[in-house]
mmCIF file with all atom_site columns, C-alpha atoms in Angstrom:
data_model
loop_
_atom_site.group_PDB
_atom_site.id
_atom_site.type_symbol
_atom_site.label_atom_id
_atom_site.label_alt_id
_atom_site.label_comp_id
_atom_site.label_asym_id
_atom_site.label_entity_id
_atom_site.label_seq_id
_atom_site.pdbx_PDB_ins_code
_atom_site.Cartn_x
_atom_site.Cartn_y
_atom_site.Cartn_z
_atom_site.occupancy
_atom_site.B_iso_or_equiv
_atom_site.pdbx_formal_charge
_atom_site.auth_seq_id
_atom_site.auth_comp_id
_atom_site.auth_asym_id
_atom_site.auth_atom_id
_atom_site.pdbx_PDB_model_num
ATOM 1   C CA . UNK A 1 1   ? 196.161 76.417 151.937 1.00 51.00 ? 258 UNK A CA 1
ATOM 2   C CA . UNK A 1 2   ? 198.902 76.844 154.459 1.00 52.00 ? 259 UNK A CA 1
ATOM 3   C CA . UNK A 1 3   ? 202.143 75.242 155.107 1.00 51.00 ? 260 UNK A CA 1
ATOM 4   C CA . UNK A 1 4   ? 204.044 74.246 158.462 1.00 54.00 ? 261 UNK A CA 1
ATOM 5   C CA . UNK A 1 5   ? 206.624 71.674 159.999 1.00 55.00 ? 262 UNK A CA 1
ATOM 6   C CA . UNK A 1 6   ? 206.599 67.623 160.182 1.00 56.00 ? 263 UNK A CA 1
ATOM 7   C CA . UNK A 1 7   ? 208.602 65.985 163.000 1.00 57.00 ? 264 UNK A CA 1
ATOM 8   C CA . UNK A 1 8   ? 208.719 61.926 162.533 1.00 54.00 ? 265 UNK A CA 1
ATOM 9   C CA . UNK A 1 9   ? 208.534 59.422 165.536 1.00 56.00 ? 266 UNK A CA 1
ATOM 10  C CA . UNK A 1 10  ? 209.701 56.055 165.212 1.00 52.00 ? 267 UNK A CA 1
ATOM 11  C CA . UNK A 1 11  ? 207.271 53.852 167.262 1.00 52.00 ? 268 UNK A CA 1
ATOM 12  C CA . UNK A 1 12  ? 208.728 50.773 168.423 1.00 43.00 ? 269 UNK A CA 1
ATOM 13  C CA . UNK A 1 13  ? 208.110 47.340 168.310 1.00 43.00 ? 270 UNK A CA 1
ATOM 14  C CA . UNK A 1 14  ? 205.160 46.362 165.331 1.00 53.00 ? 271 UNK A CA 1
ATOM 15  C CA . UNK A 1 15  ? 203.098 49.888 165.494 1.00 66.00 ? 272 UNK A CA 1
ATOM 16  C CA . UNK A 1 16  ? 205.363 51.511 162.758 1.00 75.00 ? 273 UNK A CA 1
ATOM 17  C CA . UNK A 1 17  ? 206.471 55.373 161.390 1.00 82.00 ? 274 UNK A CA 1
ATOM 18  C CA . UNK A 1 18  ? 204.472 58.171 163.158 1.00 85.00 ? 275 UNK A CA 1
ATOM 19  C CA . UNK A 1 19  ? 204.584 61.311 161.328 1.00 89.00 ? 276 UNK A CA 1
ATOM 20  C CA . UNK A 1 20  ? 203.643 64.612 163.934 1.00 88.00 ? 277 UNK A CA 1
ATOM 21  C CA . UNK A 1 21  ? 203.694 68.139 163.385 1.00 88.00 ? 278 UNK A CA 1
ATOM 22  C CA . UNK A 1 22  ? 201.256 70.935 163.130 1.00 89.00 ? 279 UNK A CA 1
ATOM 23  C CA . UNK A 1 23  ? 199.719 71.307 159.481 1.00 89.00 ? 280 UNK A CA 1
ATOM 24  C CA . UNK A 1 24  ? 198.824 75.257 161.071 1.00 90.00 ? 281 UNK A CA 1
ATOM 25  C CA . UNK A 1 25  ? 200.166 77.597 163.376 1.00 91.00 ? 282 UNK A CA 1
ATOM 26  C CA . UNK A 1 26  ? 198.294 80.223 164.949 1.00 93.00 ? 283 UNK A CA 1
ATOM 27  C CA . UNK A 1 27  ? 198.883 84.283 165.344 1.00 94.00 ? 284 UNK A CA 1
ATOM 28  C CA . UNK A 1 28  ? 201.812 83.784 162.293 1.00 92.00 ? 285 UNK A CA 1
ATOM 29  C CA . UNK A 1 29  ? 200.907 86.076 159.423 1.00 92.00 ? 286 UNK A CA 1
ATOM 30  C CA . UNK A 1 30  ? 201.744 84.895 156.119 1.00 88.00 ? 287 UNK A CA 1
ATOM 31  C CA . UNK A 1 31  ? 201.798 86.424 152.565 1.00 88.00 ? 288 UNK A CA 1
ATOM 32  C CA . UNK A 1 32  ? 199.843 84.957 150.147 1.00 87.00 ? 289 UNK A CA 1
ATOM 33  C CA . UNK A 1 33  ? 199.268 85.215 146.945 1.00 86.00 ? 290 UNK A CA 1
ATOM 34  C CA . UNK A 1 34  ? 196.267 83.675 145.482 1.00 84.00 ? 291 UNK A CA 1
ATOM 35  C CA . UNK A 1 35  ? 195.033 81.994 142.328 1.00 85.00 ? 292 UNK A CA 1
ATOM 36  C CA . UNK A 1 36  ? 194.483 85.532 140.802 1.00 89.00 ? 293 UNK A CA 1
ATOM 37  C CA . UNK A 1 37  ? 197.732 86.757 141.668 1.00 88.00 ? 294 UNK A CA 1
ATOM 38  C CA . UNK A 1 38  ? 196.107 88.772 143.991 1.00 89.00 ? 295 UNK A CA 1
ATOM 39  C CA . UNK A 1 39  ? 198.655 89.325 147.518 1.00 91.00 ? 296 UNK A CA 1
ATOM 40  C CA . UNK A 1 40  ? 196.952 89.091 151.064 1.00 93.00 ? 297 UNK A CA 1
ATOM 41  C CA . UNK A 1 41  ? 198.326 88.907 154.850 1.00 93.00 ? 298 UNK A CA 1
ATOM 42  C CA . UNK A 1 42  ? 196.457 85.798 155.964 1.00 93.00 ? 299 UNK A CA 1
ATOM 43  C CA . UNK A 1 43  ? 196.417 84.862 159.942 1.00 94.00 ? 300 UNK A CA 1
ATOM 44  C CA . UNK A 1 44  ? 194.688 81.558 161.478 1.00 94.00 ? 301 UNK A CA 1
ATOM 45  C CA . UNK A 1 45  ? 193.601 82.447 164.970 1.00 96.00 ? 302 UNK A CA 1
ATOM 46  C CA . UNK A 1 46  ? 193.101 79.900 167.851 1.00 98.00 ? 303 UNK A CA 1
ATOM 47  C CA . UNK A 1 47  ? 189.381 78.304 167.389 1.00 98.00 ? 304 UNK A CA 1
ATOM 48  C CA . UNK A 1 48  ? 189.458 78.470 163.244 1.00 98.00 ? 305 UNK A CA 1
ATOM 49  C CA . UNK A 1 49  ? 189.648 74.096 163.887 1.00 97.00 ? 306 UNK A CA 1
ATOM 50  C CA . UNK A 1 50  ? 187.171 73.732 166.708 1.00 97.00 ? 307 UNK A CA 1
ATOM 51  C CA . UNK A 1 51  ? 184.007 73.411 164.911 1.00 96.00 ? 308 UNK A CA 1
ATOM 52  C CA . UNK A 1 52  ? 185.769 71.100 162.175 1.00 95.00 ? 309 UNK A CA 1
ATOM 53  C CA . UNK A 1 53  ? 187.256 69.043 164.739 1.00 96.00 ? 310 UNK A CA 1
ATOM 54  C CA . UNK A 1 54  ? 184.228 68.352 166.979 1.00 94.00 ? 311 UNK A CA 1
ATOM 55  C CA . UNK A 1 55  ? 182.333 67.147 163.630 1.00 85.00 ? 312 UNK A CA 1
ATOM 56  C CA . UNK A 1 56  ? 182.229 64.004 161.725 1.00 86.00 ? 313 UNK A CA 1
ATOM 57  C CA . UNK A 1 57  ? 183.452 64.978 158.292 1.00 92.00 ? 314 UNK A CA 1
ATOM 58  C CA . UNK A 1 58  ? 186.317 62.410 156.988 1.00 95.00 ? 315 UNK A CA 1
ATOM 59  C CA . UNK A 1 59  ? 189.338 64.715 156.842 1.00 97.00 ? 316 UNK A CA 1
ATOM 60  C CA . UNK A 1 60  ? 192.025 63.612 154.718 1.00 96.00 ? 317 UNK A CA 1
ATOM 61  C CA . UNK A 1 61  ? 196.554 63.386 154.661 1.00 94.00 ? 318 UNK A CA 1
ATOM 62  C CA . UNK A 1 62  ? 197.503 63.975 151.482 1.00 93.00 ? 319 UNK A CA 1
ATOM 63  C CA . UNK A 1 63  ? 201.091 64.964 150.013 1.00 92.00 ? 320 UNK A CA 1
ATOM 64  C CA . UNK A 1 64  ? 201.559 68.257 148.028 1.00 89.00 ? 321 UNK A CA 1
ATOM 65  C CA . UNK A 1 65  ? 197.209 68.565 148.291 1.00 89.00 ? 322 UNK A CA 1
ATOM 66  C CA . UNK A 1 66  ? 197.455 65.940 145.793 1.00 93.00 ? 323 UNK A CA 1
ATOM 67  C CA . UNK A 1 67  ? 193.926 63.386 146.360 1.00 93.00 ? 324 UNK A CA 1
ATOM 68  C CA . UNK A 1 68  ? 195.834 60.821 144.200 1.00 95.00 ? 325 UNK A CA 1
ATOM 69  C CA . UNK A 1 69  ? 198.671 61.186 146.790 1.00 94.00 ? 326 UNK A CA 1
ATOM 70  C CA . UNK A 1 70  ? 196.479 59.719 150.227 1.00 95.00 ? 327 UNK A CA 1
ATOM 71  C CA . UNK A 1 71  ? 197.961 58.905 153.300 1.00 93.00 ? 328 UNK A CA 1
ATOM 72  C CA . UNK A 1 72  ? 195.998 58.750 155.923 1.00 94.00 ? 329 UNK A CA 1
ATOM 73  C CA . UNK A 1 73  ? 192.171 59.312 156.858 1.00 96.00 ? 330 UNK A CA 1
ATOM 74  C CA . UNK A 1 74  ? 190.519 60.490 160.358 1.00 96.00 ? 331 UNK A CA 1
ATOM 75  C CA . UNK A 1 75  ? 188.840 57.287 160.025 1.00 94.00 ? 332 UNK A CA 1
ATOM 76  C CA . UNK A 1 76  ? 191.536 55.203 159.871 1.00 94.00 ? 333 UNK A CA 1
ATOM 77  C CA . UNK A 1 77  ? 195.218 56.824 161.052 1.00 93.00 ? 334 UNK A CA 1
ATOM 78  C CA . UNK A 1 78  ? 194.823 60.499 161.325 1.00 94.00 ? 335 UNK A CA 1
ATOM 79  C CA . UNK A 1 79  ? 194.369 62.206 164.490 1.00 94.00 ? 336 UNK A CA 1
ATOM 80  C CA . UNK A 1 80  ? 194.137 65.944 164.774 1.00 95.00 ? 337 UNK A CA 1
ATOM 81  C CA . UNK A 1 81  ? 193.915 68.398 167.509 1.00 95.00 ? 338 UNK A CA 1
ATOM 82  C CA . UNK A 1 82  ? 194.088 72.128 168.098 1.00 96.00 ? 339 UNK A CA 1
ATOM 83  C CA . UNK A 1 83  ? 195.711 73.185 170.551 1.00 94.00 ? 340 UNK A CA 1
ATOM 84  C CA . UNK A 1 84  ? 197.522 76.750 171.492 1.00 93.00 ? 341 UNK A CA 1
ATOM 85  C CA . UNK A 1 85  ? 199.953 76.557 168.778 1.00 91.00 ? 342 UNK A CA 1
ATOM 86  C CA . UNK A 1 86  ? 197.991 75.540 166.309 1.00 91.00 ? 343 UNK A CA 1
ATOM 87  C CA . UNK A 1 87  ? 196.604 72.318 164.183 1.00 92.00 ? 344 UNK A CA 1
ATOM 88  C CA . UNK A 1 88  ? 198.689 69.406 165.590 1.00 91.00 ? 345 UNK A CA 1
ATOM 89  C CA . UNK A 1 89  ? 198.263 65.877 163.699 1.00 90.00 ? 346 UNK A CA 1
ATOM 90  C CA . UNK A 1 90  ? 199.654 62.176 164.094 1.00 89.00 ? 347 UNK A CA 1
ATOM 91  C CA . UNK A 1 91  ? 199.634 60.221 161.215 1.00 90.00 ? 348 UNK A CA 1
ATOM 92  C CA . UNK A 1 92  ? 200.490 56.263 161.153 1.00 89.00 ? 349 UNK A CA 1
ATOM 93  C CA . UNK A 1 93  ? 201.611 54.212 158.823 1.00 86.00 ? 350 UNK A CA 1
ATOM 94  C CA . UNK A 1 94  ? 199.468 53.429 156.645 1.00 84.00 ? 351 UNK A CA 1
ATOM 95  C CA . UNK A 1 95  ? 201.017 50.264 154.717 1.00 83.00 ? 352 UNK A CA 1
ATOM 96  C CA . UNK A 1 96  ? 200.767 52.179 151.502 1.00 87.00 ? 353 UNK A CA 1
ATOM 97  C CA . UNK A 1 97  ? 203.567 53.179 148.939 1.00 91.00 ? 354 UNK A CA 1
ATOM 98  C CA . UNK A 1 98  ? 202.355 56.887 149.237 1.00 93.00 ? 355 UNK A CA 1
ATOM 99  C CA . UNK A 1 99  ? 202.740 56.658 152.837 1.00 90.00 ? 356 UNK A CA 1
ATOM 100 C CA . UNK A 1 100 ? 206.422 55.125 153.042 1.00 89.00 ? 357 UNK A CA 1
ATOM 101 C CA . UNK A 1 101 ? 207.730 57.600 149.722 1.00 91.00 ? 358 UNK A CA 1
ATOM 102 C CA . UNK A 1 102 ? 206.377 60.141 152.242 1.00 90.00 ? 359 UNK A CA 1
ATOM 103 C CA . UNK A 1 103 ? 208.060 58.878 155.484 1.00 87.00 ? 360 UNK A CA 1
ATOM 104 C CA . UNK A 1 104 ? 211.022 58.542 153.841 1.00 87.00 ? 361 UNK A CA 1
ATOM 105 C CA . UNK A 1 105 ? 211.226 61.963 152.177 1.00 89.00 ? 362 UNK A CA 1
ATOM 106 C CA . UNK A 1 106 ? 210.364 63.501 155.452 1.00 88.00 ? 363 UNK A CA 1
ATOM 107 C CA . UNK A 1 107 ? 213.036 61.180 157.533 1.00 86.00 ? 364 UNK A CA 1
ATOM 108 C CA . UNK A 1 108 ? 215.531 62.656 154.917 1.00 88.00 ? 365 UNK A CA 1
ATOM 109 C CA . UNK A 1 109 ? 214.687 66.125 155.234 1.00 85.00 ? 366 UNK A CA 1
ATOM 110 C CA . UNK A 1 110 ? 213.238 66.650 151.659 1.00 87.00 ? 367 UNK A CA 1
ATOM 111 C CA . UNK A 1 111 ? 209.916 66.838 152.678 1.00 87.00 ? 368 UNK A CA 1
ATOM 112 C CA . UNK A 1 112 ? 209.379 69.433 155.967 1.00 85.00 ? 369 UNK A CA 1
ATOM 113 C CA . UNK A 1 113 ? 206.411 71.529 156.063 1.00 89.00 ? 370 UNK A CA 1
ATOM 114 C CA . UNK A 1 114 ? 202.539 71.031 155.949 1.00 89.00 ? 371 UNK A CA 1
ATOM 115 C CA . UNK A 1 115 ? 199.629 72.716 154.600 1.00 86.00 ? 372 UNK A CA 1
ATOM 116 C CA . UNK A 1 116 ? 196.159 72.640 154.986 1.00 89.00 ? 373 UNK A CA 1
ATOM 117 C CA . UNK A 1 117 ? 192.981 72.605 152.560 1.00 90.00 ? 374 UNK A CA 1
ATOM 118 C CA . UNK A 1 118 ? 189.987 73.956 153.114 1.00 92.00 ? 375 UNK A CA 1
ATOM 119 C CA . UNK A 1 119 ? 187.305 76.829 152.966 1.00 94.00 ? 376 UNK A CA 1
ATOM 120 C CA . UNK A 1 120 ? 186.261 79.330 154.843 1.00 95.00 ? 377 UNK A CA 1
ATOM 121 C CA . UNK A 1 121 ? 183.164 79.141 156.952 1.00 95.00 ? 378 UNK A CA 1
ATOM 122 C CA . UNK A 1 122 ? 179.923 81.736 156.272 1.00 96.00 ? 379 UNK A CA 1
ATOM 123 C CA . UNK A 1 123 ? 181.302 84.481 158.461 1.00 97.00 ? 380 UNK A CA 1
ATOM 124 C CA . UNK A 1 124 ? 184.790 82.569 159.658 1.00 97.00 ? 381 UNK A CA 1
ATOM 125 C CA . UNK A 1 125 ? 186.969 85.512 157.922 1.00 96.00 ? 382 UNK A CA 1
ATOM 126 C CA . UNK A 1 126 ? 187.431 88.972 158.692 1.00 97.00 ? 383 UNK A CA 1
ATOM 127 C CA . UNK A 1 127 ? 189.440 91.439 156.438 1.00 96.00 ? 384 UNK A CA 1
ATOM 128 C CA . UNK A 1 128 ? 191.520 94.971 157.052 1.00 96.00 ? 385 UNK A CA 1
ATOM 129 C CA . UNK A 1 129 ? 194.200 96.783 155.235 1.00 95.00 ? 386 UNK A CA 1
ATOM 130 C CA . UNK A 1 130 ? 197.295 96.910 157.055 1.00 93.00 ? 387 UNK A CA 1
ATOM 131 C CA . UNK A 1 131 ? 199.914 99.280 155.763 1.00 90.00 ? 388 UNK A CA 1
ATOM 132 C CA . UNK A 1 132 ? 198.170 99.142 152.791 1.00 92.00 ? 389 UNK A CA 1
ATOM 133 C CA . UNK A 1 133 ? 198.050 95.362 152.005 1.00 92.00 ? 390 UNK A CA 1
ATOM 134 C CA . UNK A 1 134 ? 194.610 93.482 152.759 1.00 95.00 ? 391 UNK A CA 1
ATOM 135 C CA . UNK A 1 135 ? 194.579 91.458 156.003 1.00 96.00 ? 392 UNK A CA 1
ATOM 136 C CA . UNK A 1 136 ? 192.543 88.223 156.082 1.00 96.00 ? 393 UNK A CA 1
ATOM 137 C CA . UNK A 1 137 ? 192.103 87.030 159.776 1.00 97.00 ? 394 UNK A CA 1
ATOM 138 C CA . UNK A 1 138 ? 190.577 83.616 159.668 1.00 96.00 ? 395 UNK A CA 1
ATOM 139 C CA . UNK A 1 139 ? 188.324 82.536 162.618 1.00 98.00 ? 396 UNK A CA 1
ATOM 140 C CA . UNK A 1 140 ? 186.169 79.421 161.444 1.00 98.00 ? 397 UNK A CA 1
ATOM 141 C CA . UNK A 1 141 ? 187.266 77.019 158.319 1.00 96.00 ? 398 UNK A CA 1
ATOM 142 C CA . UNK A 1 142 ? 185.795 73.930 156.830 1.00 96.00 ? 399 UNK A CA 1
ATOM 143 C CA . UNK A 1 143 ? 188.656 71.528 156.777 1.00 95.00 ? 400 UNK A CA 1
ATOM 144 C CA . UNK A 1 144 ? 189.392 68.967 154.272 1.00 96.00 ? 401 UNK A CA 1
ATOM 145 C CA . UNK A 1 145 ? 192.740 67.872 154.366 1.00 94.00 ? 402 UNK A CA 1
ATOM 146 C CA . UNK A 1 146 ? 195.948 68.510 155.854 1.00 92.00 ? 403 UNK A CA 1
ATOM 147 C CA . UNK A 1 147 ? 199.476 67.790 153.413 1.00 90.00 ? 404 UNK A CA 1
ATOM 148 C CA . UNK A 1 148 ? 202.633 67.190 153.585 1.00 91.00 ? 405 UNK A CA 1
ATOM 149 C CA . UNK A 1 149 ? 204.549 69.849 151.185 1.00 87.00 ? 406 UNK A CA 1
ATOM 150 C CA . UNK A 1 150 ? 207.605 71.081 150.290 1.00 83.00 ? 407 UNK A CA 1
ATOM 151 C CA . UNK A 1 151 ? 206.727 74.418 149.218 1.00 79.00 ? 408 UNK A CA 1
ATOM 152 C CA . UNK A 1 152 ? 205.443 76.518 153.057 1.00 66.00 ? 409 UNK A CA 1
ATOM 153 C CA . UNK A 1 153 ? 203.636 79.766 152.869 1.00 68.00 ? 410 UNK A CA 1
ATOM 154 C CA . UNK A 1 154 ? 205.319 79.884 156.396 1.00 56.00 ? 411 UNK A CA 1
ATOM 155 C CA . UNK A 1 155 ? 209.281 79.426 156.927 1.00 55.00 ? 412 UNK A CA 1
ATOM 156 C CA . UNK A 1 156 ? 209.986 79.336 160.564 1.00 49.00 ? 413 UNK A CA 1
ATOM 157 C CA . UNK A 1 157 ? 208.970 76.203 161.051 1.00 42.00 ? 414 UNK A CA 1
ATOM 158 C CA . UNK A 1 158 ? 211.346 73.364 161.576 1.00 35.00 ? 415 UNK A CA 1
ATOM 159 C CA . UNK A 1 159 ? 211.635 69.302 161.437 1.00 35.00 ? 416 UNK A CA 1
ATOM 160 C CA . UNK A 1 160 ? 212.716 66.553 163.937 1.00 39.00 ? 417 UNK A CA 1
ATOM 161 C CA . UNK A 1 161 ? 212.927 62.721 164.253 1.00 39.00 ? 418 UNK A CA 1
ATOM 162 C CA . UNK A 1 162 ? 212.370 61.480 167.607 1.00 41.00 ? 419 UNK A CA 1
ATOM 163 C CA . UNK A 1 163 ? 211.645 58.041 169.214 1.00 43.00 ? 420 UNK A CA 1
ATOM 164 C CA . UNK A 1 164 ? 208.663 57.507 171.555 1.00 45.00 ? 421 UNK A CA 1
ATOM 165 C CA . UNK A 1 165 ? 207.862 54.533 173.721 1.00 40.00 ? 422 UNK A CA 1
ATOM 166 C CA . UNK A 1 166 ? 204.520 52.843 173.451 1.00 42.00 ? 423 UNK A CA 1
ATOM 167 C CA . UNK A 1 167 ? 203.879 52.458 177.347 1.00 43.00 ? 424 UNK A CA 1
ATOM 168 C CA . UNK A 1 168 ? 204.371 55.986 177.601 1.00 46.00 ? 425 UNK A CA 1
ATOM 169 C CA . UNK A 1 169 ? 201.263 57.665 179.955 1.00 49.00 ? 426 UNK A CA 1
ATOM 170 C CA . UNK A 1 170 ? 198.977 60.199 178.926 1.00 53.00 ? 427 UNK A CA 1
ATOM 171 C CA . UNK A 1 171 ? 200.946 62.711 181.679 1.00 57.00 ? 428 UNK A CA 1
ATOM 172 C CA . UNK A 1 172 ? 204.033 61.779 179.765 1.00 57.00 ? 429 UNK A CA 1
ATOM 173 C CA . UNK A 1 173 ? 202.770 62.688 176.337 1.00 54.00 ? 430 UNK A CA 1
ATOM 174 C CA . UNK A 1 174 ? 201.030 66.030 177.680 1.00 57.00 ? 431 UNK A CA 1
ATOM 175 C CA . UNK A 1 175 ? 204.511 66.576 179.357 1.00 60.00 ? 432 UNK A CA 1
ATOM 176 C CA . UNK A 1 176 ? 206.138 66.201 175.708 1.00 61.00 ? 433 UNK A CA 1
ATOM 177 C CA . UNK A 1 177 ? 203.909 68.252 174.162 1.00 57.00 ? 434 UNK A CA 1
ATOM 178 C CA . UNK A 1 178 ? 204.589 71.375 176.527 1.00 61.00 ? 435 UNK A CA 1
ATOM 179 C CA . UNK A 1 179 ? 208.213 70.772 176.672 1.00 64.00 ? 436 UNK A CA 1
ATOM 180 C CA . UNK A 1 180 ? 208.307 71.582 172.561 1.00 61.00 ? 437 UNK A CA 1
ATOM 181 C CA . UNK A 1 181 ? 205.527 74.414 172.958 1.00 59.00 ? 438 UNK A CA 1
ATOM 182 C CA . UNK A 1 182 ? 207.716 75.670 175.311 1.00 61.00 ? 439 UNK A CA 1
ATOM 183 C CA . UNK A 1 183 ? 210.475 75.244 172.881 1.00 64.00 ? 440 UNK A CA 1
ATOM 184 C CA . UNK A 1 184 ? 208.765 76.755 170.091 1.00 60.00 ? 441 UNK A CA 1
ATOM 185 C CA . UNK A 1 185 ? 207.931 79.943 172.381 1.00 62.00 ? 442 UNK A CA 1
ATOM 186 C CA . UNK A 1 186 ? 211.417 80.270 173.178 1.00 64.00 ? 443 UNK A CA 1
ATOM 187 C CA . UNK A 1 187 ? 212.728 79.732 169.459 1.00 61.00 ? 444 UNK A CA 1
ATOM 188 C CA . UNK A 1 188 ? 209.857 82.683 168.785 1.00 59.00 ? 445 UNK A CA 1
ATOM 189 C CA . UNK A 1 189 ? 211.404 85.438 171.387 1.00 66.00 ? 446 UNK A CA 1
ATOM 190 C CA . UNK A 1 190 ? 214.883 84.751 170.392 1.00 66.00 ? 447 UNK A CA 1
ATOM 191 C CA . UNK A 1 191 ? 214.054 85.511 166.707 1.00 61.00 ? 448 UNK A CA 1
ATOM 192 C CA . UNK A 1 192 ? 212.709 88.480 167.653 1.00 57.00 ? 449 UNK A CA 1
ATOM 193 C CA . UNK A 1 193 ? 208.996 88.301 166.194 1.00 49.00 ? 450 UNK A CA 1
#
């Protein structure tokens, strides 16, 4: 599982809450510590979501990984998309009491990252040692759900509520999109990583 930032839109008129972000980044390592204690570098690089994302396996938006937590479904108001950052989602409202608990918590800054479930593909994973830790470099996953969490494996990611217009084009959305990856590059170089 790994952790990253929510943003909320407010959609206007009937359409509702949007909740964006990226449930992965790629090229960040992260320390993780597993089930057995066990501690690991772990990267995501760019292609781990392609082959999940072109299938037709329901993927799921939980909160905390929690299945009795649902907010949202590909099938009904999840979208998902790699891109060169990483795994970027919409969810919509969903007209559920998970979903608005969640909205609100993220609105209010108590809820910021994500995290994603899921297993790795027969030969998606390739390991190293790296100063002498163990470096997992994931290239192909089975994904089952992204989350909203509280608790990131990764910490430099960030949250922001914005409004969006429903007329807005396709250029104008693509413009949006490379206006806060060009953001996000910028926040990168400046923090020296």
């Amino acid at each position: 599982m790994e952790e990253q930032a929510l943003e909320i839109r407010t959609a206007e008129e009937n359409e509702g809450p949007i909740l964006t972000g990226y449930a992965a980044v790629f090229n960040k390592p992260a320390l993780i510590r597993d089930r057995r204690g066990d501690t690991y570098y772990e990267e995501i690089v760019p292609g781990a979501f392609k082959r999940s994302l072109s299938g037709t396996k329901e993927v799921f938006a939980l909160r905390n990984h929690d299945s009795n937590a649902l907010l949202g479904s590909t099938l009904v108001n999840l979208k998902l998309w790699e891109d060169n950052y990483g795994l970027g989602f919409e969810l919509r409202k969903a007209g559920t009491p998970d979903f608005e608990n969640a909205y609100a918590a993220v609105k209010s800054k108590l809820l910021r990252y994500c995290s994603f479930g899921f297993n790795v593909a027969k030969g998606g994973e390739k390991w190293s040692v790296r100063n002498k830790i163990p470096y997992r470099r994931i290239t192909d996953v089975n994904l089952g759900e992204i989350s909203l969490t509280h608790i990131p494996a990764y910490s430099q990611t960030s949250v922001e509520v914005r409004s969006i217009v429903l007329n807005d084009s396709e250029d104008d959305i693509e413009k949006e999109r490379q206006q806060r990856w060009n953001e996000l590059i910028k926040k990168y170089i400046q923090e020296g990583k």
